[in-house]
Amino acid sequence: MNETTRTYDVVVIGAGPVGENVAERARAAGLSTVIVERELIGGECSFWACDPSKALLRPVVARADARRIPGLNPAVAGPLDVEAVLAHRDKMSSYWKDEDQVDWLDSVDVDLIRGHGRLTGPKQVAVQTPDGETVALTARHAVVVSTGTGTALPPIPGLDTVRPWTSREATSAGKVPGRLAVVGGGVVAVEMATAWQALGSRVTMLVLEDALLQRMEPFAGELVADGLREAGVDIRFETSVTSLVREGGEVRITLADGGHLVADEILLATGRAPRTWDLGLETIGLTPGDWLKVDDTFRVTDVADGWFYAVGDVNHRALMTHQGKYQARIAGAVIGARANGEPVDDTPWGAHVATADHSAVPQVVFTTPEVASVGLTSREAEQSGRRIEVVDYDLAHIAGAHQYGEDYRGRARMLIDTDRNTVVGVTFAGPGVGELVHSATIAVAGEVPLDRLWHAVPAFPTLGEIWLRLLETHRG
């Protein structure tokens, strides 16, 4: 071994939270591990997604909650302190410096190489370092790709001339645009519309579909749309952009119906694409730019000999940080087991498979109101062919909602597999419901029989009382 040729048990490409977790789990299994990263250690979530976006949104949600409370609402009637909010966002993003993340890698004895890692063949990775050197890495047991995703930009004429915002610019911008156009109707679109409208932008949403949050229960998107409109957001459904041009600092937007819109910035929240274009996939028989299809132990199924793994967003199973970290814990453990000749438990819900990816993925949308869900939607349940009972309840009718704030509006839906008498999906929409999602996740992942769930008594008066009301409604 010398300065430019090194051998490890495991080579990980991508040092976001998913890559960090799989590297730590592989190292904990006794395997020598190196991680390669060309940007900041900590990745998208730490610097351009989860942490900065929630730092922007938390003051917005807290103020909305406070305005519902008698005796407190006059104190929060004014605008947000934009400078303080942005300063807090900068702090939560560690000022876009990754020294703490590097220290953590050192603490778990994982080596780090900064640079662009590319596969050059089976178990072979070449890293081009910032100083122009090349480090050749060989993996004894596994190469793991955890490079995540970037914004999937639509083919709009003029797009390359307007310097559009993606999720990165939307979470790291240093000043508030006077007018912001948001293209899209998914999670990034609604969260960033919520944040920047509250910080002082005049936000217009251009949504191709006829509703927001199309992958969730319809009532969730309806309540979020109501909240955005009440905050002043202009939402235009069934609207598409045909061309863009930036003139004199303004973005001029031409719409498919012939209309026009002028904004200071335009955010494209139009989906995600895998960061696999320049990974050397062609050297192992895969197509650059493709998602990496994996089995439930995260082996890439189209690569022979079982040495190649993909975890996190890049495998297209569940594009959320917490689910990627779950996958990483599973993958690190299974790589360790296989390398050490130990049995692999690949039965459903076993130690070495990510069963939750298929049936118990939790999500929170940090808007006003919040949305929280886990498991199937009613549409997905119907498509699956299961016999399902849909149980709905108005969250405003529980005592905990009255205590939470005046004029509370919200809704809950529970899906019951009537053959198995278990909960297979839950969706909540309303203020404060993000804290309900883990109880729902336990019910779904644990496949808790409804007769036993009846004995899980919610504390009074909390929002958790919704569980009692849903079960009572089910029992009739």
Short mmCIF file of C-alpha atoms in Angstrom, two decimals:
data_model
loop_
_atom_site.label_atom_id
_atom_site.label_comp_id
_atom_site.label_asym_id
_atom_site.label_seq_id
_atom_site.Cartn_x
_atom_site.Cartn_y
_atom_site.Cartn_z
CA MET A 1 0.00 0.00 0.00
CA ASN A 2 1.27 3.49 -0.86
CA GLU A 3 -0.11 7.02 -1.12
CA THR A 4 -2.04 6.36 -4.33
CA THR A 5 -3.12 2.70 -3.96
CA ARG A 6 -5.12 1.51 -0.99
CA THR A 7 -7.20 -1.54 -0.12
CA TYR A 8 -10.14 -1.61 2.30
CA ASP A 9 -12.84 -4.10 3.16
CA VAL A 10 -15.54 -1.57 2.23
CA VAL A 11 -15.46 1.54 0.01
CA VAL A 12 -18.38 3.99 0.35
CA ILE A 13 -18.96 6.68 -2.32
CA GLY A 14 -20.98 9.56 -0.91
CA ALA A 15 -20.66 10.97 2.61
CA GLY A 16 -24.12 12.28 3.31
CA PRO A 17 -25.95 10.95 6.38
CA VAL A 18 -26.72 7.70 4.55
CA GLY A 19 -23.12 7.06 3.53
CA GLU A 20 -21.90 8.03 6.99
CA ASN A 21 -24.25 5.53 8.62
CA VAL A 22 -23.40 2.61 6.35
CA ALA A 23 -19.69 3.31 6.83
CA GLU A 24 -20.08 3.42 10.61
CA ARG A 25 -22.09 0.17 10.67
CA ALA A 26 -19.54 -1.59 8.45
CA ARG A 27 -16.73 -0.37 10.70
CA ALA A 28 -18.65 -1.53 13.79
CA ALA A 29 -18.74 -4.99 12.19
CA GLY A 30 -14.93 -4.98 12.21
CA LEU A 31 -14.40 -4.06 8.56
CA SER A 32 -11.85 -1.48 7.43
CA THR A 33 -13.84 1.28 5.73
CA VAL A 34 -13.16 4.40 3.68
CA ILE A 35 -15.67 7.00 2.55
CA VAL A 36 -15.28 9.27 -0.49
CA GLU A 37 -16.93 12.68 -0.88
CA ARG A 38 -16.41 15.52 -3.35
CA GLU A 39 -18.54 18.12 -1.53
CA LEU A 40 -19.31 18.69 2.15
CA ILE A 41 -19.27 15.76 4.58
CA GLY A 42 -22.86 15.51 5.80
CA GLY A 43 -24.35 15.94 2.36
CA GLU A 44 -27.64 17.35 1.15
CA CYS A 45 -29.60 16.86 4.38
CA SER A 46 -27.15 18.71 6.60
CA PHE A 47 -26.49 21.68 4.34
CA TRP A 48 -29.21 22.08 1.68
CA ALA A 49 -32.28 20.10 2.73
CA CYS A 50 -33.49 18.79 6.11
CA ASP A 51 -31.60 21.03 8.52
CA PRO A 52 -31.77 24.40 6.73
CA SER A 53 -35.32 23.92 5.47
CA LYS A 54 -36.68 23.07 8.90
CA ALA A 55 -34.75 25.98 10.40
CA LEU A 56 -36.59 28.25 7.97
CA LEU A 57 -39.95 26.60 8.63
CA ARG A 58 -39.90 26.24 12.41
CA PRO A 59 -40.47 29.98 13.12
CA VAL A 60 -43.29 30.01 10.55
CA VAL A 61 -45.08 27.05 12.12
CA ALA A 62 -44.48 28.28 15.69
CA ARG A 63 -45.94 31.70 14.85
CA ALA A 64 -48.97 30.11 13.19
CA ASP A 65 -49.55 27.99 16.30
CA ALA A 66 -49.10 30.98 18.62
CA ARG A 67 -51.66 33.00 16.67
CA ARG A 68 -54.30 30.41 17.62
CA ILE A 69 -53.72 30.82 21.36
CA PRO A 70 -55.76 33.42 23.30
CA GLY A 71 -53.49 35.77 25.23
CA LEU A 72 -50.53 35.06 22.99
CA ASN A 73 -51.74 35.97 19.53
CA PRO A 74 -51.29 39.78 19.89
CA ALA A 75 -47.61 39.26 20.74
CA VAL A 76 -46.93 37.50 17.43
CA ALA A 77 -49.05 39.65 15.15
CA GLY A 78 -46.07 41.32 13.50
CA PRO A 79 -43.75 40.02 10.79
CA LEU A 80 -40.95 37.54 11.37
CA ASP A 81 -37.47 38.86 12.11
CA VAL A 82 -35.99 37.83 8.77
CA GLU A 83 -32.39 38.50 9.78
CA ALA A 84 -32.76 36.34 12.89
CA VAL A 85 -34.45 33.51 10.96
CA LEU A 86 -31.73 33.44 8.31
CA ALA A 87 -29.01 33.61 10.98
CA HIS A 88 -30.60 30.63 12.74
CA ARG A 89 -30.74 28.78 9.42
CA ASP A 90 -27.03 29.47 8.90
CA LYS A 91 -26.24 28.15 12.38
CA MET A 92 -28.29 24.98 11.87
CA SER A 93 -26.40 24.44 8.62
CA SER A 94 -23.07 24.78 10.48
CA TYR A 95 -22.32 27.79 8.26
CA TRP A 96 -21.73 25.29 5.42
CA LYS A 97 -18.61 23.95 7.10
CA ASP A 98 -18.15 20.26 7.82
CA GLU A 99 -15.45 20.06 10.51
CA ASP A 100 -17.85 18.48 13.02
CA GLN A 101 -18.81 15.79 10.51
CA VAL A 102 -15.14 15.02 9.84
CA ASP A 103 -14.53 14.75 13.58
CA TRP A 104 -17.38 12.25 13.83
CA LEU A 105 -15.88 10.08 11.08
CA ASP A 106 -12.57 10.14 12.96
CA SER A 107 -14.36 9.11 16.17
CA VAL A 108 -15.76 5.96 14.53
CA ASP A 109 -12.46 5.15 12.78
CA VAL A 110 -13.68 5.60 9.20
CA ASP A 111 -11.11 6.98 6.75
CA LEU A 112 -12.04 9.91 4.51
CA ILE A 113 -10.82 10.80 1.04
CA ARG A 114 -12.06 14.07 -0.44
CA GLY A 115 -12.57 13.95 -4.16
CA HIS A 116 -14.67 12.56 -6.98
CA GLY A 117 -14.96 8.78 -6.80
CA ARG A 118 -15.66 6.74 -9.92
CA LEU A 119 -15.87 3.00 -10.45
CA THR A 120 -13.21 1.64 -12.80
CA GLY A 121 -14.27 -2.00 -12.64
CA PRO A 122 -15.50 -4.61 -10.15
CA LYS A 123 -14.50 -3.56 -6.61
CA GLN A 124 -12.30 -0.80 -8.05
CA VAL A 125 -12.76 2.95 -7.39
CA ALA A 126 -10.55 5.81 -8.57
CA VAL A 127 -10.73 9.08 -6.64
CA GLN A 128 -9.70 12.33 -8.29
CA THR A 129 -8.63 14.56 -5.40
CA PRO A 130 -8.89 18.38 -5.34
CA ASP A 131 -5.11 18.69 -5.82
CA GLY A 132 -5.22 16.63 -9.03
CA GLU A 133 -3.92 13.37 -7.61
CA THR A 134 -5.62 10.02 -8.20
CA VAL A 135 -6.12 7.49 -5.42
CA ALA A 136 -6.88 3.94 -6.56
CA LEU A 137 -9.07 2.04 -4.09
CA THR A 138 -9.78 -1.68 -4.01
CA ALA A 139 -12.61 -3.17 -1.92
CA ARG A 140 -12.19 -6.67 -0.54
CA HIS A 141 -15.90 -7.13 0.14
CA ALA A 142 -18.16 -4.27 -0.97
CA VAL A 143 -18.48 -0.95 -2.75
CA VAL A 144 -21.47 1.09 -1.58
CA VAL A 145 -22.95 4.00 -3.54
CA SER A 146 -24.86 6.60 -1.54
CA THR A 147 -24.65 9.64 -3.81
CA GLY A 148 -28.31 10.66 -3.45
CA THR A 149 -30.24 12.79 -5.91
CA GLY A 150 -30.36 16.24 -7.43
CA THR A 151 -33.19 18.30 -8.88
CA ALA A 152 -34.65 16.88 -12.09
CA LEU A 153 -34.80 19.97 -14.28
CA PRO A 154 -37.54 20.06 -16.94
CA PRO A 155 -36.67 20.88 -20.57
CA ILE A 156 -37.99 24.46 -20.58
CA PRO A 157 -36.63 26.77 -23.31
CA GLY A 158 -34.46 29.45 -21.77
CA LEU A 159 -33.92 27.55 -18.53
CA ASP A 160 -30.15 27.66 -18.83
CA THR A 161 -30.19 31.47 -18.99
CA VAL A 162 -32.26 32.33 -15.91
CA ARG A 163 -30.15 30.79 -13.10
CA PRO A 164 -33.15 29.09 -11.45
CA TRP A 165 -33.31 28.15 -7.83
CA THR A 166 -33.28 24.47 -6.99
CA SER A 167 -33.86 23.15 -3.48
CA ARG A 168 -30.25 24.11 -2.69
CA GLU A 169 -30.72 27.80 -3.44
CA ALA A 170 -34.15 27.81 -1.80
CA THR A 171 -32.72 26.63 1.51
CA SER A 172 -29.49 28.67 1.47
CA ALA A 173 -30.48 32.03 -0.07
CA GLY A 174 -29.14 35.03 1.82
CA LYS A 175 -31.98 37.44 1.09
CA VAL A 176 -35.72 37.35 0.53
CA PRO A 177 -36.83 37.77 -3.10
CA GLY A 178 -39.65 40.22 -3.56
CA ARG A 179 -41.47 37.83 -5.92
CA LEU A 180 -40.87 34.09 -6.03
CA ALA A 181 -42.37 31.69 -8.56
CA VAL A 182 -42.45 28.05 -7.45
CA VAL A 183 -42.86 25.41 -10.15
CA GLY A 184 -44.19 22.17 -8.65
CA GLY A 185 -46.71 20.92 -6.15
CA GLY A 186 -44.80 18.36 -4.08
CA VAL A 187 -43.13 18.52 -0.69
CA VAL A 188 -40.25 20.85 -1.60
CA ALA A 189 -42.66 23.18 -3.40
CA VAL A 190 -45.16 23.52 -0.57
CA GLU A 191 -42.53 23.79 2.18
CA MET A 192 -40.50 26.45 0.41
CA ALA A 193 -43.64 28.36 -0.58
CA THR A 194 -44.63 28.31 3.10
CA ALA A 195 -41.24 29.56 4.26
CA TRP A 196 -40.58 32.33 1.77
CA GLN A 197 -44.14 33.72 1.82
CA ALA A 198 -43.83 34.05 5.59
CA LEU A 199 -40.44 35.74 5.23
CA GLY A 200 -41.90 38.39 2.93
CA SER A 201 -41.93 37.08 -0.65
CA ARG A 202 -44.99 37.25 -2.85
CA VAL A 203 -45.15 33.60 -3.86
CA THR A 204 -46.91 32.20 -6.92
CA MET A 205 -47.11 28.43 -7.30
CA LEU A 206 -47.35 26.98 -10.82
CA VAL A 207 -48.63 23.43 -10.44
CA LEU A 208 -48.97 21.08 -13.42
CA GLU A 209 -51.44 18.82 -11.62
CA ASP A 210 -54.87 19.71 -10.23
CA ALA A 211 -53.86 19.34 -6.58
CA LEU A 212 -50.93 19.57 -4.17
CA LEU A 213 -49.11 16.59 -2.60
CA GLN A 214 -50.51 14.13 -5.12
CA ARG A 215 -48.83 11.11 -3.54
CA MET A 216 -50.70 11.62 -0.27
CA GLU A 217 -54.37 11.46 0.66
CA PRO A 218 -56.32 14.16 -1.25
CA PHE A 219 -57.50 15.92 1.91
CA ALA A 220 -53.87 16.59 2.89
CA GLY A 221 -53.19 18.60 -0.25
CA GLU A 222 -56.51 20.42 0.11
CA LEU A 223 -55.79 21.56 3.66
CA VAL A 224 -52.25 22.63 2.75
CA ALA A 225 -53.60 24.58 -0.24
CA ASP A 226 -56.08 26.33 2.05
CA GLY A 227 -53.27 27.24 4.45
CA LEU A 228 -51.05 28.58 1.68
CA ARG A 229 -53.84 30.69 0.22
CA GLU A 230 -54.70 32.12 3.63
CA ALA A 231 -51.03 33.11 3.98
CA GLY A 232 -51.22 34.95 0.64
CA VAL A 233 -49.77 32.41 -1.81
CA ASP A 234 -51.24 32.48 -5.32
CA ILE A 235 -51.72 28.83 -6.42
CA ARG A 236 -52.38 28.16 -10.09
CA PHE A 237 -53.31 24.56 -10.84
CA GLU A 238 -53.06 22.80 -14.20
CA THR A 239 -50.46 25.35 -15.27
CA SER A 240 -47.23 24.69 -17.15
CA VAL A 241 -44.27 26.85 -18.15
CA THR A 242 -43.34 27.04 -21.84
CA SER A 243 -40.37 29.44 -21.76
CA LEU A 244 -38.20 31.55 -19.49
CA VAL A 245 -35.98 34.57 -19.90
CA ARG A 246 -34.14 36.79 -17.42
CA GLU A 247 -34.17 40.47 -18.26
CA GLY A 248 -32.87 43.24 -16.04
CA GLY A 249 -32.75 41.01 -12.99
CA GLU A 250 -36.31 39.74 -13.49
CA VAL A 251 -37.44 36.30 -14.64
CA ARG A 252 -40.14 36.52 -17.30
CA ILE A 253 -42.24 33.38 -17.41
CA THR A 254 -44.47 32.39 -20.31
CA LEU A 255 -47.27 29.96 -19.49
CA ALA A 256 -48.92 27.34 -21.69
CA ASP A 257 -52.22 29.25 -21.70
CA GLY A 258 -50.48 32.28 -23.17
CA GLY A 259 -50.28 34.15 -19.89
CA HIS A 260 -47.16 35.73 -18.43
CA LEU A 261 -45.67 36.11 -14.97
CA VAL A 262 -42.72 38.14 -13.71
CA ALA A 263 -40.67 37.08 -10.67
CA ASP A 264 -37.37 37.95 -9.08
CA GLU A 265 -36.51 34.27 -8.64
CA ILE A 266 -37.97 31.00 -9.86
CA LEU A 267 -37.72 27.75 -7.87
CA LEU A 268 -37.93 24.50 -9.79
CA ALA A 269 -39.29 21.84 -7.42
CA THR A 270 -39.96 19.37 -10.20
CA GLY A 271 -38.78 16.05 -8.85
CA ARG A 272 -35.46 14.32 -8.25
CA ALA A 273 -32.91 12.49 -10.42
CA PRO A 274 -30.19 10.07 -9.24
CA ARG A 275 -26.61 11.32 -9.04
CA THR A 276 -25.21 8.44 -11.07
CA TRP A 277 -24.14 10.22 -14.27
CA ASP A 278 -20.43 10.28 -13.49
CA LEU A 279 -19.88 7.25 -11.27
CA GLY A 280 -18.30 4.98 -13.86
CA LEU A 281 -21.34 2.70 -13.93
CA GLU A 282 -20.54 1.77 -17.52
CA THR A 283 -17.40 -0.04 -16.30
CA ILE A 284 -19.57 -2.61 -14.50
CA GLY A 285 -22.28 -2.96 -17.11
CA LEU A 286 -24.77 -0.37 -15.86
CA THR A 287 -26.14 2.78 -17.50
CA PRO A 288 -24.97 6.19 -16.19
CA GLY A 289 -27.87 8.31 -14.97
CA ASP A 290 -30.07 5.35 -14.02
CA TRP A 291 -31.55 4.59 -10.62
CA LEU A 292 -29.79 1.64 -8.97
CA LYS A 293 -32.23 -1.23 -8.48
CA VAL A 294 -31.54 -3.24 -5.31
CA ASP A 295 -32.90 -6.19 -3.39
CA ASP A 296 -34.02 -5.88 0.23
CA THR A 297 -30.42 -6.25 1.46
CA PHE A 298 -29.36 -3.40 -0.90
CA ARG A 299 -27.28 -5.44 -3.30
CA VAL A 300 -27.61 -3.96 -6.80
CA THR A 301 -29.46 -6.71 -8.61
CA ASP A 302 -27.93 -6.15 -12.07
CA VAL A 303 -24.33 -6.68 -10.90
CA ALA A 304 -22.94 -10.19 -10.50
CA ASP A 305 -21.12 -11.57 -7.46
CA GLY A 306 -22.96 -9.44 -4.90
CA TRP A 307 -20.24 -6.90 -4.11
CA PHE A 308 -22.09 -3.74 -5.22
CA TYR A 309 -24.61 -2.00 -2.92
CA ALA A 310 -26.72 1.16 -3.20
CA VAL A 311 -28.40 2.89 -0.25
CA GLY A 312 -30.48 6.01 0.15
CA ASP A 313 -32.23 8.07 -2.51
CA VAL A 314 -30.09 6.67 -5.32
CA ASN A 315 -32.00 3.37 -5.18
CA HIS A 316 -35.39 5.11 -5.55
CA ARG A 317 -37.09 3.13 -2.76
CA ALA A 318 -37.99 5.89 -0.28
CA LEU A 319 -36.49 9.34 -0.91
CA MET A 320 -36.23 10.58 2.69
CA THR A 321 -33.19 10.96 4.91
CA HIS A 322 -34.56 8.96 7.83
CA GLN A 323 -35.44 6.07 5.54
CA GLY A 324 -32.02 6.23 3.89
CA LYS A 325 -30.34 6.03 7.29
CA TYR A 326 -32.52 3.02 8.12
CA GLN A 327 -31.36 1.41 4.88
CA ALA A 328 -27.76 2.23 5.80
CA ARG A 329 -28.04 0.51 9.16
CA ILE A 330 -29.44 -2.58 7.43
CA ALA A 331 -26.82 -2.54 4.65
CA GLY A 332 -23.89 -2.04 7.00
CA ALA A 333 -25.03 -4.95 9.14
CA VAL A 334 -25.58 -7.29 6.19
CA ILE A 335 -22.23 -6.41 4.60
CA GLY A 336 -20.58 -7.19 7.94
CA ALA A 337 -22.45 -10.47 8.29
CA ARG A 338 -21.54 -11.65 4.80
CA ALA A 339 -17.90 -10.60 5.15
CA ASN A 340 -17.59 -12.38 8.49
CA GLY A 341 -19.33 -15.56 7.31
CA GLU A 342 -22.31 -15.06 9.63
CA PRO A 343 -25.91 -16.04 8.84
CA VAL A 344 -28.03 -13.46 7.00
CA ASP A 345 -31.58 -13.06 8.27
CA ASP A 346 -33.45 -12.03 5.13
CA THR A 347 -36.95 -13.02 6.24
CA PRO A 348 -39.54 -10.20 6.31
CA TRP A 349 -38.75 -7.81 9.19
CA GLY A 350 -35.48 -9.68 9.72
CA ALA A 351 -32.25 -8.04 10.88
CA HIS A 352 -30.79 -7.85 7.38
CA VAL A 353 -33.73 -6.67 5.22
CA ALA A 354 -35.45 -3.30 4.92
CA THR A 355 -39.06 -4.45 5.02
CA ALA A 356 -40.24 -1.03 6.24
CA ASP A 357 -39.40 0.44 2.84
CA HIS A 358 -42.42 -1.37 1.42
CA SER A 359 -45.02 -0.88 4.12
CA ALA A 360 -44.07 1.56 6.88
CA VAL A 361 -42.39 4.70 5.49
CA PRO A 362 -43.15 7.74 7.68
CA GLN A 363 -43.18 11.29 6.35
CA VAL A 364 -43.89 14.77 7.71
CA VAL A 365 -44.58 17.83 5.57
CA PHE A 366 -43.70 20.93 7.59
CA THR A 367 -46.35 23.31 6.32
CA THR A 368 -49.21 25.14 8.04
CA PRO A 369 -51.01 22.87 8.63
CA GLU A 370 -48.59 19.98 8.92
CA VAL A 371 -49.14 16.64 7.23
CA ALA A 372 -47.91 13.34 8.65
CA SER A 373 -48.35 9.91 7.12
CA VAL A 374 -47.09 6.34 7.19
CA GLY A 375 -47.94 3.24 5.20
CA LEU A 376 -50.48 3.06 2.41
CA THR A 377 -52.84 5.70 1.11
CA SER A 378 -56.40 4.70 0.26
CA ARG A 379 -55.53 4.82 -3.45
CA GLU A 380 -52.51 2.54 -2.95
CA ALA A 381 -54.52 0.17 -0.79
CA GLU A 382 -57.19 -0.10 -3.47
CA GLN A 383 -54.57 -0.78 -6.14
CA SER A 384 -53.00 -3.50 -3.97
CA GLY A 385 -56.20 -5.52 -4.03
CA ARG A 386 -56.49 -5.70 -0.24
CA ARG A 387 -59.82 -5.53 1.56
CA ILE A 388 -59.58 -2.20 3.33
CA GLU A 389 -61.80 -0.24 5.69
CA VAL A 390 -61.25 3.53 5.59
CA VAL A 391 -61.85 5.29 8.91
CA ASP A 392 -61.98 9.10 8.90
CA TYR A 393 -62.26 11.54 11.80
CA ASP A 394 -62.31 15.30 12.14
CA LEU A 395 -59.34 16.23 14.32
CA ALA A 396 -61.11 19.43 15.40
CA HIS A 397 -63.55 17.31 17.41
CA ILE A 398 -61.01 16.06 19.95
CA ALA A 399 -60.29 17.90 23.20
CA GLY A 400 -56.55 18.07 22.52
CA ALA A 401 -57.20 20.09 19.37
CA HIS A 402 -59.27 22.64 21.31
CA GLN A 403 -56.39 23.01 23.76
CA TYR A 404 -53.89 23.32 20.89
CA GLY A 405 -55.54 26.44 19.53
CA GLU A 406 -58.74 28.14 18.47
CA ASP A 407 -60.30 27.39 15.09
CA TYR A 408 -58.30 24.17 14.78
CA ARG A 409 -58.81 22.46 11.42
CA GLY A 410 -57.57 18.98 10.64
CA ARG A 411 -58.41 15.48 9.57
CA ALA A 412 -57.25 11.95 10.23
CA ARG A 413 -57.57 8.77 8.19
CA MET A 414 -56.78 5.21 9.28
CA LEU A 415 -56.74 2.26 6.87
CA ILE A 416 -57.53 -1.17 8.28
CA ASP A 417 -56.70 -4.46 6.59
CA THR A 418 -59.96 -6.24 7.40
CA ASP A 419 -58.53 -9.71 6.77
CA ARG A 420 -55.70 -9.25 9.26
CA ASN A 421 -57.36 -6.68 11.56
CA THR A 422 -54.28 -4.42 11.51
CA VAL A 423 -53.54 -0.83 10.53
CA VAL A 424 -51.79 -0.51 7.17
CA GLY A 425 -51.86 3.25 6.66
CA VAL A 426 -52.45 6.47 8.58
CA THR A 427 -52.56 10.11 7.45
CA PHE A 428 -52.97 13.16 9.67
CA ALA A 429 -53.33 16.76 8.49
CA GLY A 430 -53.52 19.61 10.97
CA PRO A 431 -51.42 21.75 13.30
CA GLY A 432 -48.99 19.73 15.42
CA VAL A 433 -49.64 16.36 13.80
CA GLY A 434 -45.96 15.74 13.03
CA GLU A 435 -45.55 14.44 16.58
CA LEU A 436 -48.23 11.79 15.95
CA VAL A 437 -46.40 10.04 13.15
CA HIS A 438 -44.21 7.76 15.25
CA SER A 439 -47.17 6.26 17.09
CA ALA A 440 -48.70 5.54 13.69
CA THR A 441 -45.41 4.05 12.48
CA ILE A 442 -45.29 1.69 15.46
CA ALA A 443 -48.86 0.58 14.77
CA VAL A 444 -48.11 -0.12 11.10
CA ALA A 445 -44.61 -1.59 11.40
CA GLY A 446 -45.57 -3.61 14.46
CA GLU A 447 -48.70 -4.94 12.76
CA VAL A 448 -50.46 -4.36 16.08
CA PRO A 449 -53.87 -6.11 16.17
CA LEU A 450 -56.69 -3.62 16.66
CA ASP A 451 -57.92 -5.51 19.71
CA ARG A 452 -54.55 -4.83 21.37
CA LEU A 453 -54.30 -1.26 20.04
CA TRP A 454 -57.57 -0.57 21.86
CA HIS A 455 -55.64 -0.97 25.12
CA ALA A 456 -53.08 1.72 24.20
CA VAL A 457 -54.79 4.52 26.12
CA PRO A 458 -54.01 8.07 24.91
CA ALA A 459 -53.34 10.76 27.50
CA PHE A 460 -56.05 13.40 27.87
CA PRO A 461 -56.20 16.10 26.54
CA THR A 462 -53.63 15.57 23.79
CA LEU A 463 -53.77 15.27 20.03
CA GLY A 464 -52.96 11.59 20.59
CA GLU A 465 -56.59 11.12 21.59
CA ILE A 466 -57.25 10.84 17.87
CA TRP A 467 -56.27 7.16 18.15
CA LEU A 468 -59.18 6.49 20.54
CA ARG A 469 -61.62 8.32 18.29
CA LEU A 470 -60.49 6.45 15.17
CA LEU A 471 -60.85 3.11 16.96
CA GLU A 472 -64.25 4.08 18.36
CA THR A 473 -65.39 5.06 14.87
CA HIS A 474 -64.18 1.71 13.56
CA ARG A 475 -66.06 -0.16 16.29
CA GLY A 476 -69.21 1.82 15.55
#
